[in-house]
Amino acid sequence: MRNYEYILASVPVIKSDTRSGLDFESVLAEIRENLDGSDLEMFETLADGFTGEKLDRDFYLKALKSPNPFIRSYFSFDLDVRNAKVEFINKSLGRPEGTDILVLDEDSERYFEDRDRVDEILARKDLIERERGLDDLMWEKIDSMTGLEVFTLEAILAYTAKLQIVTRWLKLDPDTGKELFEKLVNEIRNNKKPIE
């Protein structure tokens, strides 16, 4: 079943009221109901990546070998950002270099092109500014992964990843969460990448 247009056209409208919070799990359930086969498998891989305890070496090995390019790119970037955060903490606490870094067998020479940008964000004094900076960077990365794709599985995965960011911000700072949610809904309604 390839119901991409229906999924993307209906979900934001149905869930547009953020006054009482956003039920991320029910949005995921709604999307699940409209996917099957390999599409559902890719969606479940992405959803698993939002669960901290599942983000271990085996998860990343599986995600980076996924047949879906969005899943590969998203979790490659996610791993790089997480490792950069750990390295930043290690350095600030005087811990030995490499402590708690997740290294996959094949990525001993892994290059992270956004490393300087992540380091700049992590060096900010304000914790909220740091978190917003990292999420803004992830949002940009998601846009670059999907390009102008509209009614595809990748567009649904991108929507879901952005919605996860929105949900987090609705808890951290409701005004920022609402702002991001409106941005996401407008992106879907316009059926294209936003013009910054």
PDB file of C-alpha atoms in Angstrom:
ATOM      1  CA  MET A   1       0.000   0.000   0.000  1.00  0.00           C
ATOM      2  CA  ARG A   2       1.548   3.318  -1.095  1.00  0.00           C
ATOM      3  CA  ASN A   3      -0.651   5.860   0.639  1.00  0.00           C
ATOM      4  CA  TYR A   4       2.006   8.566   1.054  1.00  0.00           C
ATOM      5  CA  GLU A   5      -0.087  11.471  -0.193  1.00  0.00           C
ATOM      6  CA  TYR A   6      -2.974  10.588   2.126  1.00  0.00           C
ATOM      7  CA  ILE A   7      -0.685  10.205   5.151  1.00  0.00           C
ATOM      8  CA  LEU A   8       1.053  13.537   4.643  1.00  0.00           C
ATOM      9  CA  ALA A   9      -2.119  15.395   3.722  1.00  0.00           C
ATOM     10  CA  SER A  10      -4.106  14.251   6.743  1.00  0.00           C
ATOM     11  CA  VAL A  11      -1.790  13.891   9.746  1.00  0.00           C
ATOM     12  CA  PRO A  12      -0.799  17.557  10.320  1.00  0.00           C
ATOM     13  CA  VAL A  13      -4.372  18.795  10.012  1.00  0.00           C
ATOM     14  CA  ILE A  14      -5.717  16.188  12.424  1.00  0.00           C
ATOM     15  CA  LYS A  15      -3.008  16.935  14.996  1.00  0.00           C
ATOM     16  CA  SER A  16      -2.732  20.691  14.629  1.00  0.00           C
ATOM     17  CA  ASP A  17      -3.978  21.625  18.130  1.00  0.00           C
ATOM     18  CA  THR A  18      -0.914  21.944  20.369  1.00  0.00           C
ATOM     19  CA  ARG A  19      -2.603  23.751  23.270  1.00  0.00           C
ATOM     20  CA  SER A  20      -2.824  20.569  25.318  1.00  0.00           C
ATOM     21  CA  GLY A  21       0.366  19.058  23.989  1.00  0.00           C
ATOM     22  CA  LEU A  22       0.944  16.752  21.053  1.00  0.00           C
ATOM     23  CA  ASP A  23       0.357  13.024  21.357  1.00  0.00           C
ATOM     24  CA  PHE A  24       3.392  11.854  19.404  1.00  0.00           C
ATOM     25  CA  GLU A  25       2.602   8.182  19.988  1.00  0.00           C
ATOM     26  CA  SER A  26      -0.879   8.483  18.490  1.00  0.00           C
ATOM     27  CA  VAL A  27       0.561  10.250  15.432  1.00  0.00           C
ATOM     28  CA  LEU A  28       3.037   7.377  15.045  1.00  0.00           C
ATOM     29  CA  ALA A  29       0.190   4.874  15.414  1.00  0.00           C
ATOM     30  CA  GLU A  30      -1.820   6.696  12.754  1.00  0.00           C
ATOM     31  CA  ILE A  31       1.089   6.585  10.305  1.00  0.00           C
ATOM     32  CA  ARG A  32       1.737   2.905  11.105  1.00  0.00           C
ATOM     33  CA  GLU A  33      -1.854   2.043  10.191  1.00  0.00           C
ATOM     34  CA  ASN A  34      -1.256   3.335   6.679  1.00  0.00           C
ATOM     35  CA  LEU A  35       2.084   1.641   5.997  1.00  0.00           C
ATOM     36  CA  ASP A  36       2.958  -1.972   5.363  1.00  0.00           C
ATOM     37  CA  GLY A  37       5.776  -4.221   4.207  1.00  0.00           C
ATOM     38  CA  SER A  38       9.218  -2.677   3.830  1.00  0.00           C
ATOM     39  CA  ASP A  39       7.793   0.833   4.308  1.00  0.00           C
ATOM     40  CA  LEU A  40       6.535  -0.118   7.760  1.00  0.00           C
ATOM     41  CA  GLU A  41       9.880  -1.754   8.557  1.00  0.00           C
ATOM     42  CA  MET A  42      11.754   1.479   7.680  1.00  0.00           C
ATOM     43  CA  PHE A  43       9.290   3.505   9.730  1.00  0.00           C
ATOM     44  CA  GLU A  44       9.785   1.208  12.745  1.00  0.00           C
ATOM     45  CA  THR A  45      13.555   1.579  12.460  1.00  0.00           C
ATOM     46  CA  LEU A  46      13.178   5.361  12.610  1.00  0.00           C
ATOM     47  CA  ALA A  47      10.740   5.158  15.535  1.00  0.00           C
ATOM     48  CA  ASP A  48      13.136   2.849  17.421  1.00  0.00           C
ATOM     49  CA  GLY A  49      15.784   5.544  17.042  1.00  0.00           C
ATOM     50  CA  PHE A  50      13.706   7.863  19.233  1.00  0.00           C
ATOM     51  CA  THR A  51      14.032   5.425  22.140  1.00  0.00           C
ATOM     52  CA  GLY A  52      17.278   6.087  23.994  1.00  0.00           C
ATOM     53  CA  GLU A  53      17.822   2.586  25.320  1.00  0.00           C
ATOM     54  CA  LYS A  54      17.668   1.128  21.797  1.00  0.00           C
ATOM     55  CA  LEU A  55      20.485   3.332  20.483  1.00  0.00           C
ATOM     56  CA  ASP A  56      23.303   0.846  20.874  1.00  0.00           C
ATOM     57  CA  ARG A  57      26.003  -0.400  18.525  1.00  0.00           C
ATOM     58  CA  ASP A  58      23.743  -3.080  16.987  1.00  0.00           C
ATOM     59  CA  PHE A  59      21.036  -0.525  16.253  1.00  0.00           C
ATOM     60  CA  TYR A  60      23.440   1.813  14.438  1.00  0.00           C
ATOM     61  CA  LEU A  61      25.040  -1.042  12.497  1.00  0.00           C
ATOM     62  CA  LYS A  62      21.588  -2.087  11.285  1.00  0.00           C
ATOM     63  CA  ALA A  63      20.480   1.479  10.502  1.00  0.00           C
ATOM     64  CA  LEU A  64      23.643   2.336   8.563  1.00  0.00           C
ATOM     65  CA  LYS A  65      23.127  -0.755   6.386  1.00  0.00           C
ATOM     66  CA  SER A  66      19.462   0.018   5.750  1.00  0.00           C
ATOM     67  CA  PRO A  67      18.280  -0.139   2.127  1.00  0.00           C
ATOM     68  CA  ASN A  68      16.574   3.215   2.722  1.00  0.00           C
ATOM     69  CA  PRO A  69      18.828   6.246   2.061  1.00  0.00           C
ATOM     70  CA  PHE A  70      16.999   8.480   4.553  1.00  0.00           C
ATOM     71  CA  ILE A  71      17.468   5.966   7.385  1.00  0.00           C
ATOM     72  CA  ARG A  72      21.181   5.613   6.549  1.00  0.00           C
ATOM     73  CA  SER A  73      21.785   9.372   6.356  1.00  0.00           C
ATOM     74  CA  TYR A  74      19.666  10.266   9.382  1.00  0.00           C
ATOM     75  CA  PHE A  75      21.298   7.799  11.741  1.00  0.00           C
ATOM     76  CA  SER A  76      24.787   8.435  10.397  1.00  0.00           C
ATOM     77  CA  PHE A  77      24.317  12.107  11.244  1.00  0.00           C
ATOM     78  CA  ASP A  78      22.661  11.254  14.571  1.00  0.00           C
ATOM     79  CA  LEU A  79      25.614   9.046  15.540  1.00  0.00           C
ATOM     80  CA  ASP A  80      28.117  11.738  14.580  1.00  0.00           C
ATOM     81  CA  VAL A  81      26.286  14.377  16.648  1.00  0.00           C
ATOM     82  CA  ARG A  82      25.977  12.055  19.659  1.00  0.00           C
ATOM     83  CA  ASN A  83      29.675  11.198  19.522  1.00  0.00           C
ATOM     84  CA  ALA A  84      30.581  14.888  19.183  1.00  0.00           C
ATOM     85  CA  LYS A  85      28.507  15.640  22.302  1.00  0.00           C
ATOM     86  CA  VAL A  86      30.271  12.872  24.254  1.00  0.00           C
ATOM     87  CA  GLU A  87      33.686  14.117  23.117  1.00  0.00           C
ATOM     88  CA  PHE A  88      32.765  17.660  24.168  1.00  0.00           C
ATOM     89  CA  ILE A  89      31.708  16.416  27.617  1.00  0.00           C
ATOM     90  CA  ASN A  90      34.857  14.278  27.929  1.00  0.00           C
ATOM     91  CA  LYS A  91      37.037  17.281  27.168  1.00  0.00           C
ATOM     92  CA  SER A  92      35.181  19.591  29.565  1.00  0.00           C
ATOM     93  CA  LEU A  93      35.400  17.024  32.384  1.00  0.00           C
ATOM     94  CA  GLY A  94      39.002  16.056  31.669  1.00  0.00           C
ATOM     95  CA  ARG A  95      38.039  12.468  30.861  1.00  0.00           C
ATOM     96  CA  PRO A  96      40.290  10.378  28.585  1.00  0.00           C
ATOM     97  CA  GLU A  97      39.709  10.932  24.869  1.00  0.00           C
ATOM     98  CA  GLY A  98      37.466   8.280  23.341  1.00  0.00           C
ATOM     99  CA  THR A  99      35.608   7.449  26.565  1.00  0.00           C
ATOM    100  CA  ASP A 100      32.030   6.318  25.840  1.00  0.00           C
ATOM    101  CA  ILE A 101      32.351   7.027  22.099  1.00  0.00           C
ATOM    102  CA  LEU A 102      30.352   4.629  19.947  1.00  0.00           C
ATOM    103  CA  VAL A 103      32.718   3.371  17.255  1.00  0.00           C
ATOM    104  CA  LEU A 104      31.511   1.004  14.576  1.00  0.00           C
ATOM    105  CA  ASP A 105      34.025  -1.393  13.042  1.00  0.00           C
ATOM    106  CA  GLU A 106      34.034   0.311   9.684  1.00  0.00           C
ATOM    107  CA  ASP A 107      34.176   3.878  10.901  1.00  0.00           C
ATOM    108  CA  SER A 108      37.515   4.266  12.572  1.00  0.00           C
ATOM    109  CA  GLU A 109      38.314   7.008  10.021  1.00  0.00           C
ATOM    110  CA  ARG A 110      34.789   8.466   9.931  1.00  0.00           C
ATOM    111  CA  TYR A 111      34.657  12.079   8.726  1.00  0.00           C
ATOM    112  CA  PHE A 112      31.972  14.385  10.146  1.00  0.00           C
ATOM    113  CA  GLU A 113      31.639  17.470   7.948  1.00  0.00           C
ATOM    114  CA  ASP A 114      29.472  19.385  10.442  1.00  0.00           C
ATOM    115  CA  ARG A 115      31.840  18.818  13.357  1.00  0.00           C
ATOM    116  CA  ASP A 116      32.936  22.466  13.658  1.00  0.00           C
ATOM    117  CA  ARG A 117      29.328  23.617  13.642  1.00  0.00           C
ATOM    118  CA  VAL A 118      28.353  21.128  16.348  1.00  0.00           C
ATOM    119  CA  ASP A 119      31.351  22.177  18.454  1.00  0.00           C
ATOM    120  CA  GLU A 120      30.334  25.839  18.086  1.00  0.00           C
ATOM    121  CA  ILE A 121      26.788  25.018  19.222  1.00  0.00           C
ATOM    122  CA  LEU A 122      28.019  22.967  22.176  1.00  0.00           C
ATOM    123  CA  ALA A 123      30.283  25.817  23.287  1.00  0.00           C
ATOM    124  CA  ARG A 124      27.302  28.121  23.841  1.00  0.00           C
ATOM    125  CA  LYS A 125      26.766  29.043  27.490  1.00  0.00           C
ATOM    126  CA  ASP A 126      22.974  28.696  27.559  1.00  0.00           C
ATOM    127  CA  LEU A 127      21.702  25.105  27.675  1.00  0.00           C
ATOM    128  CA  ILE A 128      18.457  25.952  25.846  1.00  0.00           C
ATOM    129  CA  GLU A 129      20.414  27.702  23.078  1.00  0.00           C
ATOM    130  CA  ARG A 130      22.595  24.611  22.731  1.00  0.00           C
ATOM    131  CA  GLU A 131      19.620  22.262  22.468  1.00  0.00           C
ATOM    132  CA  ARG A 132      17.830  24.542  19.998  1.00  0.00           C
ATOM    133  CA  GLY A 133      20.997  24.891  17.925  1.00  0.00           C
ATOM    134  CA  LEU A 134      21.430  21.125  17.675  1.00  0.00           C
ATOM    135  CA  ASP A 135      17.771  20.620  16.765  1.00  0.00           C
ATOM    136  CA  ASP A 136      17.926  23.409  14.156  1.00  0.00           C
ATOM    137  CA  LEU A 137      20.963  21.695  12.669  1.00  0.00           C
ATOM    138  CA  MET A 138      19.111  18.358  12.610  1.00  0.00           C
ATOM    139  CA  TRP A 139      16.094  20.024  10.963  1.00  0.00           C
ATOM    140  CA  GLU A 140      18.370  21.456   8.238  1.00  0.00           C
ATOM    141  CA  LYS A 141      19.985  18.061   7.754  1.00  0.00           C
ATOM    142  CA  ILE A 142      16.576  16.399   7.392  1.00  0.00           C
ATOM    143  CA  ASP A 143      15.668  18.972   4.712  1.00  0.00           C
ATOM    144  CA  SER A 144      18.903  18.250   2.854  1.00  0.00           C
ATOM    145  CA  MET A 145      18.198  14.489   2.953  1.00  0.00           C
ATOM    146  CA  THR A 146      14.776  14.799   1.334  1.00  0.00           C
ATOM    147  CA  GLY A 147      15.342  17.665  -1.074  1.00  0.00           C
ATOM    148  CA  LEU A 148      12.128  18.444  -2.921  1.00  0.00           C
ATOM    149  CA  GLU A 149      10.562  15.018  -2.419  1.00  0.00           C
ATOM    150  CA  VAL A 150       6.893  15.374  -1.591  1.00  0.00           C
ATOM    151  CA  PHE A 151       4.793  12.213  -1.499  1.00  0.00           C
ATOM    152  CA  THR A 152       7.381   9.543  -0.776  1.00  0.00           C
ATOM    153  CA  LEU A 153       8.323   7.333   2.129  1.00  0.00           C
ATOM    154  CA  GLU A 154      11.314   9.608   2.725  1.00  0.00           C
ATOM    155  CA  ALA A 155       8.957  12.597   3.113  1.00  0.00           C
ATOM    156  CA  ILE A 156       6.968  10.645   5.730  1.00  0.00           C
ATOM    157  CA  LEU A 157      10.160   9.691   7.570  1.00  0.00           C
ATOM    158  CA  ALA A 158      11.331  13.319   7.461  1.00  0.00           C
ATOM    159  CA  TYR A 159       7.966  14.519   8.787  1.00  0.00           C
ATOM    160  CA  THR A 160       8.154  11.979  11.614  1.00  0.00           C
ATOM    161  CA  ALA A 161      11.718  12.970  12.547  1.00  0.00           C
ATOM    162  CA  LYS A 162      10.762  16.656  12.616  1.00  0.00           C
ATOM    163  CA  LEU A 163       7.633  15.899  14.614  1.00  0.00           C
ATOM    164  CA  GLN A 164       9.826  14.199  17.207  1.00  0.00           C
ATOM    165  CA  ILE A 165      11.815  17.453  17.518  1.00  0.00           C
ATOM    166  CA  VAL A 166       8.560  19.424  17.860  1.00  0.00           C
ATOM    167  CA  THR A 167       7.283  17.095  20.577  1.00  0.00           C
ATOM    168  CA  ARG A 168      10.505  17.462  22.552  1.00  0.00           C
ATOM    169  CA  TRP A 169      10.266  21.248  22.391  1.00  0.00           C
ATOM    170  CA  LEU A 170       6.622  21.278  23.417  1.00  0.00           C
ATOM    171  CA  LYS A 171       7.888  19.745  26.670  1.00  0.00           C
ATOM    172  CA  LEU A 172      11.019  21.918  27.025  1.00  0.00           C
ATOM    173  CA  ASP A 173       9.576  25.236  25.872  1.00  0.00           C
ATOM    174  CA  PRO A 174       5.949  25.242  24.645  1.00  0.00           C
ATOM    175  CA  ASP A 175       6.320  28.494  22.664  1.00  0.00           C
ATOM    176  CA  THR A 176       9.281  27.117  20.698  1.00  0.00           C
ATOM    177  CA  GLY A 177       7.424  23.832  20.232  1.00  0.00           C
ATOM    178  CA  LYS A 178       4.388  25.618  18.787  1.00  0.00           C
ATOM    179  CA  GLU A 179       6.607  27.689  16.496  1.00  0.00           C
ATOM    180  CA  LEU A 180       8.317  24.553  15.167  1.00  0.00           C
ATOM    181  CA  PHE A 181       5.000  22.756  14.777  1.00  0.00           C
ATOM    182  CA  GLU A 182       3.594  25.613  12.695  1.00  0.00           C
ATOM    183  CA  LYS A 183       6.734  25.533  10.559  1.00  0.00           C
ATOM    184  CA  LEU A 184       6.314  21.779  10.004  1.00  0.00           C
ATOM    185  CA  VAL A 185       2.618  22.068   9.133  1.00  0.00           C
ATOM    186  CA  ASN A 186       3.387  24.877   6.658  1.00  0.00           C
ATOM    187  CA  GLU A 187       6.106  22.786   5.033  1.00  0.00           C
ATOM    188  CA  ILE A 188       3.671  19.930   4.511  1.00  0.00           C
ATOM    189  CA  ARG A 189       0.897  22.211   3.252  1.00  0.00           C
ATOM    190  CA  ASN A 190       3.243  23.921   0.823  1.00  0.00           C
ATOM    191  CA  ASN A 191       4.527  20.526  -0.392  1.00  0.00           C
ATOM    192  CA  LYS A 192       8.065  21.797  -0.672  1.00  0.00           C
ATOM    193  CA  LYS A 193      11.076  22.759   1.339  1.00  0.00           C
ATOM    194  CA  PRO A 194      10.653  26.068   3.097  1.00  0.00           C
ATOM    195  CA  ILE A 195      12.402  29.117   1.695  1.00  0.00           C
ATOM    196  CA  GLU A 196      14.501  30.553   4.502  1.00  0.00           C
TER     197      GLU A 196
END
